[in-house]
Amino acid sequence: MTARGQNGERLTEDLTNATGNPNVTAISCDLASLAEIGTAANEVRRRVDAQELPPLKGFLGNAGLQMTSRTHATVDGYETTFAVNVLANYYFVRLLWNHFTTPARITMVGSDTHFGDLRHNLGMVPAPRWESTRQLAMPREGSQAHSVAEGRTAYSTSKLAVTYLVHALARRLPDGVDVYTFNPGYVPGTGLVRDAGPVIRALSRTLLHGLRATPLALSPTTAGNLLADAAGGSTPGDSGTYIDRRKVAASAPESYDREREEELWAAAAELCALPAEPTSCADDLSDTFYESRLE
């Protein structure tokens, strides 16, 4: 797994103690930095090639951010929500492309906020607002950009983009490497709203926390078990499928748009300075390339 800074050491110890499995390792990586993603992916490839890790059988993109504005930028100059929720997944998979051993499964965590209706988001998150990928990747200025609503719109839009990315990947991945979107629904208690104000944080710990006793929400433990099953259980369906908690379902009608999917794919390649399409060796890039992005 990857984690920021020294968090990986703590998580490795926690997981080893909780499961009794000593085969847990971590690599430091801040997903808000393309250079760090590149270095981490290079280290994964090195360890796999050296047989320090077993063959790479999958990828789980679980990290996600929800900000209270659309003004934050990463070290690369990209809007933070879009960079972490979308570009990080894209970049990691591209850099590991030639190291997956079939059968393999890629699972990316989506959100039913991408539906943009009351039924799916309880009115807490505005509907996605699609723009070109380059526009979505840029932080904004002005009073509207500083609003909580704009930050949450960036979140729901990023989760729509995750579904587009999964569809684009499903058309490109080699036979035997499947990709899925997993929607855990509303899961209070994960720290997703840590950037929110004190009132929302308090509600998440109290009133909204209570929703876990209803069908409207899941506990982190239940959601985690379902995610683990989606990532490593029985084959859920055709590659590109949307998994809604315990079952395969259709994602939002807006999420089936091949033109947007292909625009996202092409623009993400440009934003990450990668060739438009994977080849047998084009994505095996050195640490020098990643480090040069910071100069």
Short mmCIF file of C-alpha atoms in Angstrom, two decimals:
data_model
loop_
_atom_site.label_atom_id
_atom_site.label_comp_id
_atom_site.label_asym_id
_atom_site.label_seq_id
_atom_site.Cartn_x
_atom_site.Cartn_y
_atom_site.Cartn_z
CA MET A 1 0.00 0.00 0.00
CA THR A 2 0.97 3.62 -0.30
CA ALA A 3 0.53 6.23 2.41
CA ARG A 4 1.72 9.77 3.09
CA GLY A 5 4.91 10.24 5.06
CA GLN A 6 5.31 7.91 8.02
CA ASN A 7 1.66 6.80 8.01
CA GLY A 8 2.63 3.65 6.15
CA GLU A 9 4.68 2.33 9.05
CA ARG A 10 1.76 2.73 11.45
CA LEU A 11 -0.73 1.21 9.03
CA THR A 12 1.57 -1.71 8.30
CA GLU A 13 1.82 -2.48 12.01
CA ASP A 14 -1.94 -2.07 12.52
CA LEU A 15 -2.83 -4.36 9.62
CA THR A 16 -0.27 -6.98 10.58
CA ASN A 17 -1.56 -7.05 14.16
CA ALA A 18 -5.22 -7.08 13.10
CA THR A 19 -4.89 -9.85 10.52
CA GLY A 20 -1.89 -11.87 11.65
CA ASN A 21 -0.56 -11.54 8.11
CA PRO A 22 3.10 -10.48 8.10
CA ASN A 23 3.11 -9.83 4.35
CA VAL A 24 2.04 -6.19 4.56
CA THR A 25 4.34 -3.54 3.13
CA ALA A 26 4.05 0.18 2.53
CA ILE A 27 5.65 2.73 0.24
CA SER A 28 5.59 6.43 1.07
CA CYS A 29 3.59 8.44 -1.45
CA ASP A 30 1.57 11.64 -1.46
CA LEU A 31 -1.09 11.21 -4.14
CA ALA A 32 -1.22 14.99 -4.58
CA SER A 33 2.22 14.83 -6.22
CA LEU A 34 2.81 13.26 -9.62
CA ALA A 35 6.51 13.02 -8.81
CA GLU A 36 5.83 11.01 -5.67
CA ILE A 37 3.40 8.75 -7.52
CA GLY A 38 6.05 8.15 -10.15
CA THR A 39 8.69 7.30 -7.58
CA ALA A 40 6.30 4.98 -5.72
CA ALA A 41 5.25 3.20 -8.93
CA ASN A 42 8.89 2.79 -9.88
CA GLU A 43 9.58 1.24 -6.48
CA VAL A 44 6.64 -1.17 -6.89
CA ARG A 45 8.01 -2.26 -10.26
CA ARG A 46 11.50 -2.67 -8.84
CA ARG A 47 10.28 -4.84 -5.96
CA VAL A 48 8.12 -6.98 -8.26
CA ASP A 49 11.00 -7.45 -10.72
CA ALA A 50 13.34 -8.36 -7.83
CA GLN A 51 10.70 -10.79 -6.48
CA GLU A 52 10.61 -8.85 -3.23
CA LEU A 53 6.88 -8.62 -3.91
CA PRO A 54 4.72 -11.29 -5.54
CA PRO A 55 3.40 -10.75 -9.09
CA LEU A 56 1.11 -7.73 -9.33
CA LYS A 57 -2.44 -9.04 -9.46
CA GLY A 58 -4.39 -5.87 -8.90
CA PHE A 59 -4.72 -2.22 -7.99
CA LEU A 60 -7.12 -0.60 -5.53
CA GLY A 61 -7.64 3.15 -5.84
CA ASN A 62 -9.30 3.98 -2.52
CA ALA A 63 -7.98 7.47 -1.70
CA GLY A 64 -10.40 10.36 -1.98
CA LEU A 65 -10.71 13.99 -0.95
CA GLN A 66 -13.67 16.30 -0.44
CA MET A 67 -12.65 19.92 0.08
CA THR A 68 -14.60 22.96 1.26
CA SER A 69 -13.59 25.00 -1.78
CA ARG A 70 -12.21 24.61 -5.28
CA THR A 71 -9.18 26.80 -4.68
CA HIS A 72 -6.58 24.29 -3.47
CA ALA A 73 -3.74 23.33 -5.80
CA THR A 74 -1.24 20.48 -5.74
CA VAL A 75 2.50 20.94 -6.21
CA ASP A 76 1.84 20.33 -9.92
CA GLY A 77 -0.69 23.17 -10.03
CA TYR A 78 -3.78 20.96 -10.40
CA GLU A 79 -6.99 21.30 -8.40
CA THR A 80 -6.47 19.02 -5.42
CA THR A 81 -9.79 17.11 -5.48
CA PHE A 82 -9.46 16.21 -9.15
CA ALA A 83 -5.75 15.46 -8.85
CA VAL A 84 -6.13 12.97 -5.98
CA ASN A 85 -9.48 11.42 -6.92
CA VAL A 86 -8.86 11.06 -10.66
CA LEU A 87 -5.37 11.85 -11.95
CA ALA A 88 -3.60 9.85 -9.24
CA ASN A 89 -5.53 6.71 -10.20
CA TYR A 90 -4.91 7.27 -13.89
CA TYR A 91 -1.19 7.92 -13.42
CA PHE A 92 -0.59 4.98 -11.11
CA VAL A 93 -2.32 2.51 -13.42
CA ARG A 94 -0.50 3.81 -16.48
CA LEU A 95 2.88 3.46 -14.75
CA LEU A 96 2.09 -0.08 -13.60
CA TRP A 97 0.53 -1.05 -16.93
CA ASN A 98 3.15 -3.60 -18.03
CA HIS A 99 3.53 -5.19 -14.61
CA PHE A 100 0.05 -6.62 -14.07
CA THR A 101 0.03 -10.42 -14.18
CA THR A 102 -3.21 -11.93 -15.46
CA PRO A 103 -5.74 -12.51 -14.17
CA ALA A 104 -5.66 -9.11 -12.48
CA ARG A 105 -8.30 -6.71 -11.21
CA ILE A 106 -8.27 -2.93 -10.91
CA THR A 107 -10.86 -1.45 -8.55
CA MET A 108 -11.51 2.26 -8.15
CA VAL A 109 -13.76 3.72 -5.48
CA GLY A 110 -16.54 5.86 -6.87
CA SER A 111 -19.51 7.48 -5.21
CA ASP A 112 -23.24 7.61 -5.77
CA THR A 113 -22.93 11.39 -5.50
CA HIS A 114 -22.20 11.23 -9.23
CA PHE A 115 -25.96 10.66 -9.76
CA GLY A 116 -26.60 14.17 -8.50
CA ASP A 117 -30.06 13.52 -7.08
CA LEU A 118 -31.66 13.46 -3.64
CA ARG A 119 -32.10 9.71 -3.61
CA HIS A 120 -28.38 9.03 -3.96
CA ASN A 121 -26.75 11.85 -2.00
CA LEU A 122 -29.36 12.79 0.64
CA GLY A 123 -29.14 16.39 -0.57
CA MET A 124 -25.70 16.81 1.02
CA VAL A 125 -23.66 17.06 -2.18
CA PRO A 126 -24.53 19.07 -5.30
CA ALA A 127 -24.82 17.35 -8.65
CA PRO A 128 -21.70 17.02 -10.79
CA ARG A 129 -21.01 19.78 -13.27
CA TRP A 130 -18.98 18.50 -16.19
CA GLU A 131 -16.50 20.69 -18.03
CA SER A 132 -13.47 19.83 -20.10
CA THR A 133 -10.86 17.82 -18.21
CA ARG A 134 -8.37 20.68 -18.35
CA GLN A 135 -10.94 23.01 -16.79
CA LEU A 136 -11.74 20.50 -14.05
CA ALA A 137 -8.05 20.07 -13.31
CA MET A 138 -7.47 23.77 -12.68
CA PRO A 139 -8.09 25.47 -9.30
CA ARG A 140 -10.44 28.42 -9.33
CA GLU A 141 -10.44 31.92 -7.86
CA GLY A 142 -13.22 34.20 -6.72
CA SER A 143 -15.93 34.05 -4.07
CA GLN A 144 -17.85 31.18 -5.68
CA ALA A 145 -14.75 29.00 -5.83
CA HIS A 146 -14.29 29.48 -2.07
CA SER A 147 -17.76 28.13 -1.29
CA VAL A 148 -18.44 24.76 0.32
CA ALA A 149 -20.94 24.00 -2.45
CA GLU A 150 -18.23 24.45 -5.07
CA GLY A 151 -15.88 22.13 -3.18
CA ARG A 152 -18.55 19.45 -2.97
CA THR A 153 -19.44 19.91 -6.63
CA ALA A 154 -15.79 19.27 -7.44
CA TYR A 155 -16.08 16.04 -5.43
CA SER A 156 -19.21 14.71 -7.16
CA THR A 157 -17.75 15.68 -10.53
CA SER A 158 -14.51 13.87 -9.74
CA LYS A 159 -16.48 10.72 -8.97
CA LEU A 160 -18.27 11.01 -12.31
CA ALA A 161 -14.81 11.25 -13.85
CA VAL A 162 -13.74 8.08 -12.04
CA THR A 163 -16.57 6.21 -13.75
CA TYR A 164 -15.53 7.66 -17.11
CA LEU A 165 -11.95 6.58 -16.43
CA VAL A 166 -13.04 3.02 -15.61
CA HIS A 167 -14.96 2.81 -18.89
CA ALA A 168 -11.96 4.13 -20.85
CA LEU A 169 -9.66 1.65 -19.11
CA ALA A 170 -12.01 -1.26 -19.82
CA ARG A 171 -11.61 -0.59 -23.55
CA ARG A 172 -7.80 -0.53 -23.34
CA LEU A 173 -6.60 -2.98 -20.72
CA PRO A 174 -5.23 -6.28 -22.05
CA ASP A 175 -7.32 -9.42 -21.82
CA GLY A 176 -7.30 -10.78 -18.31
CA VAL A 177 -6.99 -7.39 -16.61
CA ASP A 178 -10.43 -6.17 -15.56
CA VAL A 179 -11.47 -2.85 -14.03
CA TYR A 180 -14.45 -1.91 -11.86
CA THR A 181 -15.98 1.04 -10.06
CA PHE A 182 -17.04 0.32 -6.48
CA ASN A 183 -19.57 2.56 -4.73
CA PRO A 184 -19.65 2.18 -0.93
CA GLY A 185 -22.51 4.64 -0.50
CA TYR A 186 -22.46 7.02 2.44
CA VAL A 187 -19.85 5.95 5.00
CA PRO A 188 -19.62 8.34 7.99
CA GLY A 189 -16.53 7.98 10.12
CA THR A 190 -13.89 7.76 7.39
CA GLY A 191 -12.46 11.26 7.70
CA LEU A 192 -13.83 12.34 4.31
CA VAL A 193 -15.22 15.54 5.83
CA ARG A 194 -12.09 16.43 7.81
CA ASP A 195 -11.73 19.61 5.73
CA ALA A 196 -15.30 20.67 6.64
CA GLY A 197 -16.29 23.19 9.29
CA PRO A 198 -16.89 22.24 12.94
CA VAL A 199 -20.68 21.93 12.55
CA ILE A 200 -20.46 19.39 9.72
CA ARG A 201 -17.73 17.45 11.53
CA ALA A 202 -19.89 17.34 14.65
CA LEU A 203 -22.93 16.18 12.68
CA SER A 204 -20.84 13.46 11.03
CA ARG A 205 -19.86 12.17 14.47
CA THR A 206 -23.41 12.28 15.87
CA LEU A 207 -26.58 12.55 13.79
CA LEU A 208 -25.11 11.36 10.49
CA HIS A 209 -23.17 8.67 12.31
CA GLY A 210 -26.53 7.27 13.40
CA LEU A 211 -27.51 6.67 9.78
CA ARG A 212 -25.25 3.60 9.84
CA ALA A 213 -28.08 1.83 11.65
CA THR A 214 -30.30 2.37 8.57
CA PRO A 215 -30.00 1.24 4.91
CA LEU A 216 -28.85 4.78 4.06
CA ALA A 217 -25.27 4.35 5.28
CA LEU A 218 -22.58 1.79 6.07
CA SER A 219 -19.98 1.58 8.79
CA PRO A 220 -16.33 1.78 7.69
CA THR A 221 -15.92 -1.90 8.62
CA THR A 222 -18.86 -3.04 6.50
CA ALA A 223 -17.85 -0.81 3.59
CA GLY A 224 -14.28 -2.08 3.86
CA ASN A 225 -15.40 -5.71 3.73
CA LEU A 226 -17.52 -5.03 0.65
CA LEU A 227 -14.63 -3.18 -0.99
CA ALA A 228 -12.29 -6.09 -0.25
CA ASP A 229 -14.79 -8.46 -1.86
CA ALA A 230 -15.09 -6.22 -4.93
CA ALA A 231 -11.31 -6.10 -5.24
CA GLY A 232 -10.53 -9.75 -4.55
CA GLY A 233 -13.71 -11.81 -4.43
CA SER A 234 -15.58 -13.62 -7.18
CA THR A 235 -15.72 -11.89 -10.56
CA PRO A 236 -18.54 -9.34 -10.24
CA GLY A 237 -19.27 -8.91 -13.95
CA ASP A 238 -17.83 -7.66 -17.21
CA SER A 239 -14.90 -5.29 -17.08
CA GLY A 240 -16.13 -1.73 -16.65
CA THR A 241 -18.99 -2.77 -14.37
CA TYR A 242 -20.30 -0.51 -11.59
CA ILE A 243 -20.63 -2.26 -8.24
CA ASP A 244 -23.12 -0.62 -5.89
CA ARG A 245 -22.22 -1.93 -2.44
CA ARG A 246 -23.34 -5.58 -2.66
CA LYS A 247 -24.52 -5.84 -6.25
CA VAL A 248 -23.80 -4.90 -9.83
CA ALA A 249 -25.91 -1.96 -10.97
CA ALA A 250 -26.11 0.72 -13.61
CA SER A 251 -24.28 3.93 -12.85
CA ALA A 252 -25.92 7.28 -13.60
CA PRO A 253 -27.16 7.80 -17.17
CA GLU A 254 -24.72 10.72 -17.47
CA SER A 255 -21.83 8.35 -16.77
CA TYR A 256 -22.22 6.62 -20.14
CA ASP A 257 -20.67 9.16 -22.49
CA ARG A 258 -17.90 7.82 -24.69
CA GLU A 259 -16.95 11.25 -26.00
CA ARG A 260 -16.31 12.53 -22.48
CA GLU A 261 -14.49 9.33 -21.55
CA GLU A 262 -12.11 9.66 -24.46
CA GLU A 263 -11.56 13.37 -23.84
CA LEU A 264 -10.74 12.59 -20.22
CA TRP A 265 -8.30 9.88 -21.25
CA ALA A 266 -6.46 12.06 -23.74
CA ALA A 267 -6.32 15.09 -21.45
CA ALA A 268 -5.15 13.03 -18.47
CA ALA A 269 -2.27 11.73 -20.55
CA GLU A 270 -1.26 15.30 -21.40
CA LEU A 271 -1.60 16.48 -17.79
CA CYS A 272 0.60 13.59 -16.64
CA ALA A 273 3.07 14.04 -19.53
CA LEU A 274 2.51 10.50 -20.80
CA PRO A 275 2.01 9.14 -24.31
CA ALA A 276 -1.63 9.16 -25.33
CA GLU A 277 -1.85 5.37 -25.35
CA PRO A 278 0.08 2.68 -23.44
CA THR A 279 2.71 0.68 -25.29
CA SER A 280 4.93 -2.20 -24.31
CA CYS A 281 7.58 0.09 -22.89
CA ALA A 282 6.49 3.73 -23.12
CA ASP A 283 5.35 3.88 -19.51
CA ASP A 284 8.48 2.32 -17.98
CA LEU A 285 10.00 5.66 -17.07
CA SER A 286 12.88 6.38 -14.75
CA ASP A 287 13.05 8.30 -11.48
CA THR A 288 14.84 11.08 -13.37
CA PHE A 289 11.63 11.79 -15.30
CA TYR A 290 9.56 12.13 -12.11
CA GLU A 291 12.12 14.29 -10.36
CA SER A 292 12.31 16.60 -13.37
CA ARG A 293 8.63 17.50 -12.91
CA LEU A 294 9.55 19.37 -9.72
CA GLU A 295 12.23 21.54 -11.35
#
